[in-house]
Amino acid sequence: MIAIVDYGAGNLRSVAKAIEKLGYSYLVTAEPERVLEAEAVILPGVGAAGEAMRSLERLGLVAPLRQVIAEDRPFFGVCLGLQLLFAATEEGGGERCLGIVSGRVRRLPPGLKVPHMGWNQVGHKIRHPIFQGISDEANFYFVHSYYGEPEDSSLVAGETEYGIPFCSMLVRGNLVATQFHPEKSGELGLQLYHNFLLFGGVRRG
Amino acid sequence: MLTKRIIPCLDVTAGRVVKGVSFVQLRDAGDPVELAALYDREGADELVFLDITASSDERRTMVDVVAGTAEQVFIPLTVGGGLRSIDDMRLMLEAGADKVAINTAAILEPSLIRRGADKFGSQCIVVAMDAKQVAGAPYMASLSNPSPRWEVYTHGGRRPTGQDAIDWATKAVSLGAGELLVTSMDADGHQTGYDLELTRRISEQVEVPVIASGGAGTLEHLYQALVVGKADAVLAASIFHYGIYSIRQVKEYLAQRSIPVRL
């Protein structure tokens, strides 16, 4: 069973439909116990980081999420779900996040339209089975105003250019996180979820 | 590099596509779900559903259309037409829409933009505006009249508001709109090209993406809207529905002219 974490931060239905289309069963849940017993956890999210953190705290989800990742169980963070992994974000005048990945979340530089919205290329920075069937510089769908900057650059699996090059995908063991939305990126987005679940050893059905 | 988006718009009434043609690939050209899936396969970057009846008893039908599309199509979907409240927005977003477009309701009650953005995030809130050049002013800027003006209309272009389009665009963004869908009423339906000046002025004025709408008739028109009009995306209905061009053709043409597109 795959737990899709529901903490009131949108686009759950799209993620759920994508997982369903791939033939996996899932549970949309806010219960810490369900998250802890899941084979894989997906943390989606759009909206404000500060509000999202407060929701996770209120629902008692902070410790379970840290535990799932500490045990290196398959975990996928999407968009805000990537940013929340960092120690802190510049958003909202500075907010503390989960502190699972060292580094911080910064605002996209001025001079270009914000949010960065639309299809942009993800360049592969590592060779990894997560990219199976996905060519270097393939397009994925982005909607965001902030980006995560890991201290350890070896965690950067995918890089995208928007005024500056930024980390659009990070991989650390079974932890995968994307700044783009695979569930809105057509066939290649589905392929990415498929790869994540396949290499995470999650059973279909 | 961020690519320019090509967005087909489907006008839907009572659960059926309005100006559909008989695509040979489709069993039922009037079925919005089937047409959406076709556009997705052809390479559409996003889809817009516009509910043109928007009577409250038919809203339910639109929810089913959105839900049916979200089952099969994994690209962004915007829904607009007759949305008047946070509850209306929530209904569409929960059905599977990624963004909601508000037009008349935003003018009548600008705080709806702020409340929607606070509730669902700015990236969900598209403010759509219908603008018409003020009579007497030349269609394009010239030395004799360097400042053409455009007025915003509501109720499907039937009611003038007295609001200046550039001012309204600025205000909508300051209230939290994450994207603007700008339709030129002068150009819409004529297939003689987008209103490039209107599009450019708004695009240069705001920091959020602008979708140009109204007037597409040729491939060159789409190119001009992106280059001269500085639009981030182009929306078109007729040229796709009547099969004049396929989305694939549009993208290959733009790529040839060095516009970054997703092929």
Coordinates of C-alpha atoms in Angstrom, one line a residue:
Chain A
M1 CA 0.0 0.0 0.0
I2 CA 1.2 3.5 -0.9
A3 CA 0.3 6.3 1.4
I4 CA -0.4 9.7 -0.2
V5 CA -0.1 12.2 2.6
D6 CA -3.2 14.4 2.8
Y7 CA -2.4 17.5 4.9
G8 CA -4.7 19.9 3.0
A9 CA -2.1 21.0 0.4
G10 CA -3.9 20.2 -2.9
N11 CA -3.4 18.2 -6.0
L12 CA -3.8 14.9 -4.2
R13 CA -6.4 13.7 -6.7
S14 CA -4.0 14.0 -9.6
V15 CA -1.3 12.1 -7.8
A16 CA -3.7 9.4 -6.7
K17 CA -5.0 9.0 -10.3
A18 CA -1.5 8.7 -11.6
I19 CA -0.7 5.9 -9.1
E20 CA -4.0 4.2 -9.9
K21 CA -3.3 4.4 -13.6
L22 CA 0.0 2.5 -13.0
G23 CA -1.9 -0.3 -11.3
Y24 CA -0.9 0.3 -7.7
S25 CA -3.2 0.6 -4.8
Y26 CA -3.0 3.7 -2.5
L27 CA -4.5 5.3 0.5
V28 CA -5.0 9.1 0.8
T29 CA -4.4 9.6 4.5
A30 CA -3.5 12.0 7.3
E31 CA -3.0 9.3 9.9
P32 CA 0.5 8.9 11.3
E33 CA 0.0 5.1 11.7
R34 CA -1.0 4.6 8.1
V35 CA 2.1 6.6 6.9
L36 CA 4.3 4.5 9.2
E37 CA 3.1 1.2 7.9
A38 CA 3.0 2.1 4.2
E39 CA 5.4 0.4 1.7
A40 CA 6.0 3.8 0.1
V41 CA 5.0 7.4 1.0
I42 CA 4.2 10.2 -1.4
L43 CA 4.2 13.8 0.0
P44 CA 2.5 16.0 -2.6
G45 CA 1.9 19.7 -2.1
V46 CA 1.2 23.1 -3.5
G47 CA 0.7 26.3 -1.6
A48 CA 2.5 28.0 1.2
A49 CA 5.4 26.3 3.1
G50 CA 4.6 27.8 6.5
E51 CA 1.0 26.7 6.4
A52 CA 2.0 23.2 5.2
M53 CA 4.5 22.8 8.1
R54 CA 1.9 23.8 10.6
S55 CA -0.6 21.3 9.2
L56 CA 2.0 18.5 9.3
E57 CA 2.8 19.4 13.0
R58 CA -0.9 19.6 13.9
L59 CA -1.6 16.2 12.3
G60 CA 1.4 14.6 14.1
L61 CA 3.0 13.8 10.8
V62 CA 6.5 15.3 11.3
A63 CA 8.0 12.5 13.3
P64 CA 6.5 9.7 11.1
L65 CA 7.8 11.3 7.9
R66 CA 11.3 11.7 9.4
Q67 CA 11.2 8.1 10.5
V68 CA 10.1 6.8 7.1
I69 CA 13.0 8.6 5.5
A70 CA 15.5 7.7 8.2
E71 CA 14.7 4.0 7.6
D72 CA 15.3 4.7 3.9
R73 CA 11.8 3.5 2.9
P74 CA 10.6 4.6 -0.5
F75 CA 9.6 8.2 -0.3
F76 CA 8.6 10.7 -3.0
G77 CA 8.3 14.4 -2.4
V78 CA 6.5 16.5 -5.0
C79 CA 7.0 20.3 -5.5
L80 CA 6.3 21.7 -2.0
G81 CA 6.9 18.1 -0.8
L82 CA 10.5 18.6 -2.0
Q83 CA 11.0 22.0 -0.4
L84 CA 9.7 20.8 3.0
L85 CA 12.5 18.3 3.2
F86 CA 15.1 21.1 3.7
A87 CA 16.0 22.8 7.0
A88 CA 14.4 26.2 6.2
T89 CA 12.8 28.2 3.4
E90 CA 13.0 31.9 2.5
E91 CA 9.3 31.8 1.9
G92 CA 7.0 33.9 4.2
G93 CA 10.0 35.8 5.6
G94 CA 11.7 32.5 6.7
E95 CA 10.1 29.3 7.9
R96 CA 11.6 26.2 9.5
C97 CA 11.0 23.0 7.5
L98 CA 11.5 19.3 8.2
G99 CA 15.3 19.4 8.2
I100 CA 15.8 16.0 6.5
V101 CA 18.1 17.4 3.7
S102 CA 20.8 19.9 4.5
G103 CA 20.4 23.1 2.6
R104 CA 17.8 25.8 2.2
V105 CA 14.9 26.9 -0.1
R106 CA 15.4 30.1 -2.0
R107 CA 13.3 32.4 -4.0
L108 CA 13.8 32.3 -7.8
P109 CA 15.9 35.3 -8.9
P110 CA 14.2 38.5 -10.1
G111 CA 14.0 39.3 -13.8
L112 CA 11.9 36.4 -15.0
K113 CA 8.2 35.7 -14.6
V114 CA 7.3 34.1 -11.3
P115 CA 5.9 31.5 -10.8
H116 CA 8.1 29.5 -13.1
M117 CA 5.1 27.9 -14.8
G118 CA 5.2 25.4 -17.7
W119 CA 7.3 22.7 -19.3
N120 CA 11.0 22.8 -18.8
Q121 CA 13.9 20.4 -19.3
V122 CA 15.4 18.3 -16.6
G123 CA 19.1 17.5 -17.3
H124 CA 20.4 14.3 -15.7
K125 CA 23.3 14.9 -13.2
I126 CA 23.6 11.2 -12.3
R127 CA 23.1 7.9 -13.9
H128 CA 20.3 6.2 -12.0
P129 CA 17.5 3.7 -12.6
I130 CA 14.9 6.4 -11.7
F131 CA 15.6 7.8 -15.2
Q132 CA 14.9 4.5 -17.0
G133 CA 13.0 5.3 -20.2
I134 CA 13.4 9.0 -19.6
S135 CA 15.8 10.9 -21.9
D136 CA 18.2 13.5 -20.7
E137 CA 16.7 17.0 -21.1
A138 CA 13.1 15.7 -21.3
N139 CA 10.4 18.2 -20.4
F140 CA 8.4 18.1 -17.2
Y141 CA 5.7 20.5 -15.8
F142 CA 6.7 23.1 -13.2
V143 CA 4.8 25.5 -11.1
H144 CA 6.8 27.1 -8.3
S145 CA 8.4 30.3 -7.0
Y146 CA 11.0 28.8 -4.7
Y147 CA 13.6 26.0 -5.2
G148 CA 15.7 23.8 -2.9
E149 CA 19.4 24.1 -2.8
P150 CA 21.1 21.0 -1.2
E151 CA 24.4 21.6 0.5
D152 CA 25.6 18.2 -0.8
S153 CA 25.6 18.6 -4.6
S154 CA 25.8 14.9 -5.1
L155 CA 22.1 14.7 -4.1
V156 CA 21.2 16.7 -7.3
A157 CA 19.8 14.1 -9.7
G158 CA 18.2 16.6 -12.1
E159 CA 18.9 20.2 -12.9
T160 CA 16.8 22.8 -14.7
E161 CA 17.5 26.2 -16.0
Y162 CA 15.3 29.2 -15.2
G163 CA 17.4 32.3 -14.9
I164 CA 19.8 30.1 -12.9
P165 CA 20.4 26.4 -12.9
F166 CA 18.6 24.8 -10.0
C167 CA 18.0 21.4 -8.4
S168 CA 14.8 20.1 -10.0
M169 CA 15.2 16.5 -8.7
L170 CA 17.1 15.0 -5.8
V171 CA 17.8 11.4 -5.0
R172 CA 19.3 10.0 -1.8
G173 CA 18.8 6.2 -1.5
N174 CA 15.1 5.5 -1.7
L175 CA 14.3 9.2 -1.2
V176 CA 13.3 10.9 -4.4
A177 CA 11.9 14.4 -4.7
T178 CA 11.0 16.6 -7.7
Q179 CA 10.3 20.3 -8.0
F180 CA 8.2 19.5 -11.0
H181 CA 4.9 17.6 -11.0
P182 CA 5.2 14.1 -12.5
E183 CA 1.4 13.7 -12.3
K184 CA 1.0 16.7 -14.7
S185 CA 3.9 15.7 -17.0
G186 CA 2.1 13.2 -19.2
E187 CA 3.6 9.8 -20.0
L188 CA 7.1 10.7 -18.8
G189 CA 5.7 11.7 -15.4
L190 CA 3.9 8.4 -15.1
Q191 CA 7.1 6.7 -16.1
L192 CA 9.0 8.4 -13.3
Y193 CA 6.5 7.3 -10.7
H194 CA 6.6 3.8 -12.2
N195 CA 10.4 3.8 -11.9
F196 CA 10.3 5.0 -8.3
L197 CA 7.8 2.3 -7.2
L198 CA 9.6 -0.4 -9.2
F199 CA 13.0 0.3 -7.8
G200 CA 11.5 0.9 -4.4
G201 CA 10.3 -2.7 -4.5
V202 CA 6.6 -1.8 -4.1
R203 CA 4.2 -4.5 -5.2
R204 CA 1.5 -3.8 -7.8
G205 CA -2.1 -4.2 -6.9
Chain B
M1 CA 14.7 26.7 -21.1
L2 CA 11.1 27.2 -20.3
T3 CA 9.0 26.3 -23.3
K4 CA 6.1 28.3 -24.7
R5 CA 2.8 26.6 -24.0
I6 CA 0.2 25.8 -26.6
I7 CA -3.3 25.5 -25.1
P8 CA -6.4 24.3 -26.8
C9 CA -9.6 25.6 -25.3
L10 CA -12.8 23.5 -25.3
D11 CA -16.1 25.3 -25.0
V12 CA -18.4 23.0 -23.2
T13 CA -22.2 23.3 -22.6
A14 CA -24.3 20.7 -20.8
G15 CA -21.3 18.3 -20.9
R16 CA -20.8 18.6 -24.7
V17 CA -18.1 20.3 -26.7
V18 CA -19.6 23.2 -28.7
K19 CA -17.6 23.8 -31.8
G20 CA -16.5 20.3 -32.4
V21 CA -15.7 18.9 -35.8
S22 CA -15.6 15.3 -36.8
F23 CA -12.0 14.3 -36.2
V24 CA -11.6 10.9 -37.8
Q25 CA -9.8 9.7 -34.7
L26 CA -12.8 10.3 -32.5
R27 CA -15.8 8.2 -32.0
D28 CA -17.7 11.1 -30.6
A29 CA -16.5 14.6 -31.4
G30 CA -18.8 16.1 -28.9
D31 CA -17.3 14.3 -25.9
P32 CA -14.9 16.6 -24.1
V33 CA -13.1 13.8 -22.4
E34 CA -12.3 12.1 -25.6
L35 CA -11.2 15.4 -27.3
A36 CA -9.1 16.2 -24.3
A37 CA -7.3 12.9 -24.5
L38 CA -6.7 13.4 -28.3
Y39 CA -5.2 16.9 -27.7
D40 CA -3.0 15.4 -25.0
R41 CA -1.7 12.7 -27.4
E42 CA -1.1 15.4 -30.0
G43 CA 1.2 17.3 -27.5
A44 CA -1.1 20.0 -26.0
D45 CA 0.8 21.5 -23.0
E46 CA -2.3 22.3 -21.0
L47 CA -6.1 22.2 -21.6
V48 CA -8.7 24.8 -20.8
F49 CA -12.4 23.9 -20.4
L50 CA -14.7 26.8 -20.6
D51 CA -18.3 26.1 -19.3
I52 CA -20.3 28.4 -21.6
T53 CA -23.7 27.6 -20.2
A54 CA -22.7 27.9 -16.6
S55 CA -26.2 27.6 -15.3
S56 CA -26.1 26.2 -11.8
D57 CA -28.0 23.0 -12.7
E58 CA -25.5 22.2 -15.4
R59 CA -22.5 22.8 -13.1
R60 CA -22.8 19.2 -12.0
T61 CA -22.3 18.0 -15.5
M62 CA -19.0 20.0 -15.8
V63 CA -17.8 18.4 -12.6
D64 CA -18.3 15.0 -14.2
V65 CA -16.5 16.1 -17.3
V66 CA -13.5 17.4 -15.2
A67 CA -13.4 14.2 -13.2
G68 CA -13.6 12.0 -16.3
T69 CA -10.8 14.0 -17.9
A70 CA -8.6 13.8 -14.8
E71 CA -8.8 10.0 -14.9
Q72 CA -7.1 9.8 -18.3
V73 CA -5.2 13.0 -19.0
F74 CA -2.1 13.8 -17.0
I75 CA -1.4 17.4 -18.1
P76 CA -2.6 20.6 -16.4
L77 CA -6.3 21.4 -16.7
T78 CA -7.9 24.8 -16.2
V79 CA -11.7 25.1 -15.8
G80 CA -13.6 28.4 -16.1
G81 CA -17.0 29.8 -16.8
G82 CA -19.6 30.8 -14.2
L83 CA -17.4 30.2 -11.1
R84 CA -18.6 32.7 -8.5
S85 CA -17.4 31.5 -5.1
I86 CA -14.7 29.6 -3.2
D87 CA -17.1 26.7 -3.1
D88 CA -17.4 26.7 -6.9
M89 CA -13.6 26.7 -7.1
R90 CA -13.2 23.9 -4.6
L91 CA -15.8 21.8 -6.5
M92 CA -13.7 22.0 -9.7
L93 CA -10.3 21.6 -8.0
E94 CA -11.5 18.5 -6.1
A95 CA -12.9 17.1 -9.3
G96 CA -9.4 17.2 -10.7
A97 CA -8.9 20.7 -12.2
D98 CA -5.4 22.2 -11.5
K99 CA -6.5 25.8 -12.0
V100 CA -9.7 27.7 -12.0
A101 CA -10.3 30.7 -14.2
I102 CA -12.5 33.5 -12.9
N103 CA -13.7 36.4 -15.0
T104 CA -17.0 38.3 -14.2
A105 CA -17.0 37.2 -10.5
A106 CA -13.4 38.6 -10.1
I107 CA -14.5 42.0 -11.4
L108 CA -17.7 42.1 -9.3
E109 CA -15.9 40.9 -6.2
P110 CA -12.1 41.4 -6.5
S111 CA -11.6 39.9 -3.0
L112 CA -12.5 36.6 -4.5
I113 CA -9.0 36.5 -6.1
R114 CA -7.3 37.0 -2.8
R115 CA -9.5 34.5 -1.0
G116 CA -9.0 31.9 -3.7
A117 CA -5.2 32.5 -3.7
D118 CA -5.1 32.2 0.1
K119 CA -7.1 29.1 0.1
F120 CA -5.7 27.2 -2.9
G121 CA -2.5 29.0 -3.7
S122 CA -1.9 31.6 -6.4
Q123 CA -0.9 29.0 -8.9
C124 CA -4.5 27.8 -9.0
I125 CA -6.0 31.1 -9.7
V126 CA -6.2 32.3 -13.3
V127 CA -7.9 35.7 -13.9
A128 CA -9.5 35.7 -17.3
M129 CA -10.3 39.1 -18.8
D130 CA -12.2 40.1 -21.9
A131 CA -10.8 43.4 -23.2
K132 CA -12.0 45.7 -26.0
Q133 CA -10.1 48.6 -27.4
V134 CA -11.8 52.0 -26.5
A135 CA -13.6 53.4 -29.5
G136 CA -11.8 56.0 -31.5
A137 CA -8.4 54.9 -30.5
P138 CA -6.4 53.3 -33.3
Y139 CA -6.0 49.5 -33.2
M140 CA -2.2 49.7 -32.8
A141 CA -0.2 52.3 -31.1
S142 CA 1.0 55.1 -33.4
L143 CA 2.8 58.4 -33.2
S144 CA -0.5 60.3 -33.2
N145 CA -1.9 58.0 -30.5
P146 CA 0.9 56.3 -28.5
S147 CA -1.5 55.1 -25.8
P148 CA -4.4 53.0 -27.0
R149 CA -6.6 51.9 -24.2
W150 CA -8.6 48.8 -23.6
E151 CA -11.7 48.4 -21.5
V152 CA -12.6 45.3 -19.5
Y153 CA -16.1 43.7 -20.2
T154 CA -17.9 41.1 -18.1
H155 CA -20.8 38.7 -18.7
G156 CA -19.2 37.1 -21.7
G157 CA -18.3 40.4 -23.2
R158 CA -21.8 41.9 -22.9
R159 CA -21.2 44.5 -20.2
P160 CA -18.6 47.3 -20.2
T161 CA -17.1 47.9 -16.8
G162 CA -15.3 51.2 -17.3
Q163 CA -12.1 49.5 -16.0
D164 CA -8.9 49.9 -17.9
A165 CA -7.5 46.5 -18.9
I166 CA -3.9 47.2 -17.9
D167 CA -5.0 48.6 -14.5
W168 CA -7.2 45.6 -13.9
A169 CA -4.4 43.2 -14.9
T170 CA -2.1 44.9 -12.4
K171 CA -4.7 44.8 -9.7
A172 CA -5.6 41.2 -10.3
V173 CA -2.0 40.1 -9.9
S174 CA -1.5 42.2 -6.8
L175 CA -4.6 40.4 -5.3
G176 CA -2.9 37.0 -6.0
A177 CA -3.7 35.9 -9.5
G178 CA -1.1 33.4 -10.6
E179 CA -1.7 33.8 -14.3
L180 CA -3.7 36.0 -16.7
L181 CA -5.8 34.8 -19.6
V182 CA -6.2 37.9 -21.8
T183 CA -8.8 37.7 -24.6
S184 CA -9.1 40.5 -27.1
M185 CA -12.8 41.0 -28.0
D186 CA -11.8 42.9 -31.1
A187 CA -9.8 39.9 -32.4
D188 CA -11.8 37.0 -31.0
G189 CA -13.6 34.9 -33.7
H190 CA -12.0 36.8 -36.6
Q191 CA -9.0 34.6 -37.1
T192 CA -7.0 37.7 -38.1
G193 CA -4.4 37.5 -35.4
Y194 CA -4.1 38.2 -31.7
D195 CA -4.2 41.8 -30.3
L196 CA -0.4 42.0 -30.0
E197 CA -0.3 45.4 -28.4
L198 CA -2.8 44.5 -25.7
T199 CA -0.9 41.2 -25.0
R200 CA 2.5 42.9 -24.9
R201 CA 1.4 45.7 -22.6
I202 CA 0.0 43.4 -20.0
S203 CA 2.8 40.9 -20.3
E204 CA 5.4 43.6 -19.7
Q205 CA 3.4 45.0 -16.9
V206 CA 2.9 41.9 -14.7
E207 CA 5.3 39.4 -13.3
V208 CA 3.0 36.4 -13.7
P209 CA 2.6 34.4 -17.0
V210 CA 0.2 35.7 -19.6
I211 CA -1.9 33.6 -22.0
A212 CA -2.9 35.3 -25.2
S213 CA -6.3 34.5 -26.5
G214 CA -8.6 35.5 -29.3
G215 CA -7.9 35.8 -33.0
A216 CA -5.7 32.9 -34.0
G217 CA -6.1 32.0 -37.6
T218 CA -2.7 31.1 -38.9
L219 CA 0.6 29.7 -37.6
E220 CA 2.2 33.1 -38.0
H221 CA -0.4 34.6 -35.6
L222 CA 0.7 32.2 -32.8
Y223 CA 4.3 33.0 -33.5
Q224 CA 3.6 36.8 -33.3
A225 CA 1.7 36.5 -30.0
L226 CA 4.7 34.8 -28.4
V227 CA 7.4 37.1 -30.0
V228 CA 5.7 40.5 -30.5
G229 CA 3.0 40.0 -27.9
K230 CA 5.5 38.5 -25.4
A231 CA 2.9 36.0 -24.3
D232 CA 4.0 33.0 -22.2
A233 CA 1.4 30.8 -23.7
V234 CA -1.2 30.9 -26.6
L235 CA -4.7 29.7 -26.4
A236 CA -6.7 28.8 -29.4
A237 CA -10.0 27.1 -30.1
S238 CA -11.2 27.2 -33.7
I239 CA -8.0 26.4 -35.5
F240 CA -7.7 23.1 -33.5
H241 CA -11.4 22.2 -33.4
Y242 CA -12.0 22.7 -37.1
G243 CA -8.8 20.7 -37.8
I244 CA -7.2 23.7 -39.6
Y245 CA -3.9 22.8 -37.8
S246 CA -3.0 20.1 -35.4
I247 CA -1.2 20.9 -32.2
R248 CA 1.8 18.9 -33.6
Q249 CA 1.9 21.2 -36.7
V250 CA 1.8 24.3 -34.6
K251 CA 4.7 23.1 -32.5
E252 CA 6.8 22.0 -35.4
Y253 CA 6.3 25.3 -37.0
L254 CA 7.2 27.3 -33.9
A255 CA 10.3 25.0 -33.3
Q256 CA 11.4 25.8 -36.9
R257 CA 11.2 29.5 -36.0
S258 CA 13.4 28.9 -32.9
I259 CA 10.6 29.2 -30.4
P260 CA 11.2 26.7 -27.5
V261 CA 8.4 24.2 -27.4
R262 CA 7.9 20.8 -26.0
L263 CA 7.9 18.3 -29.0

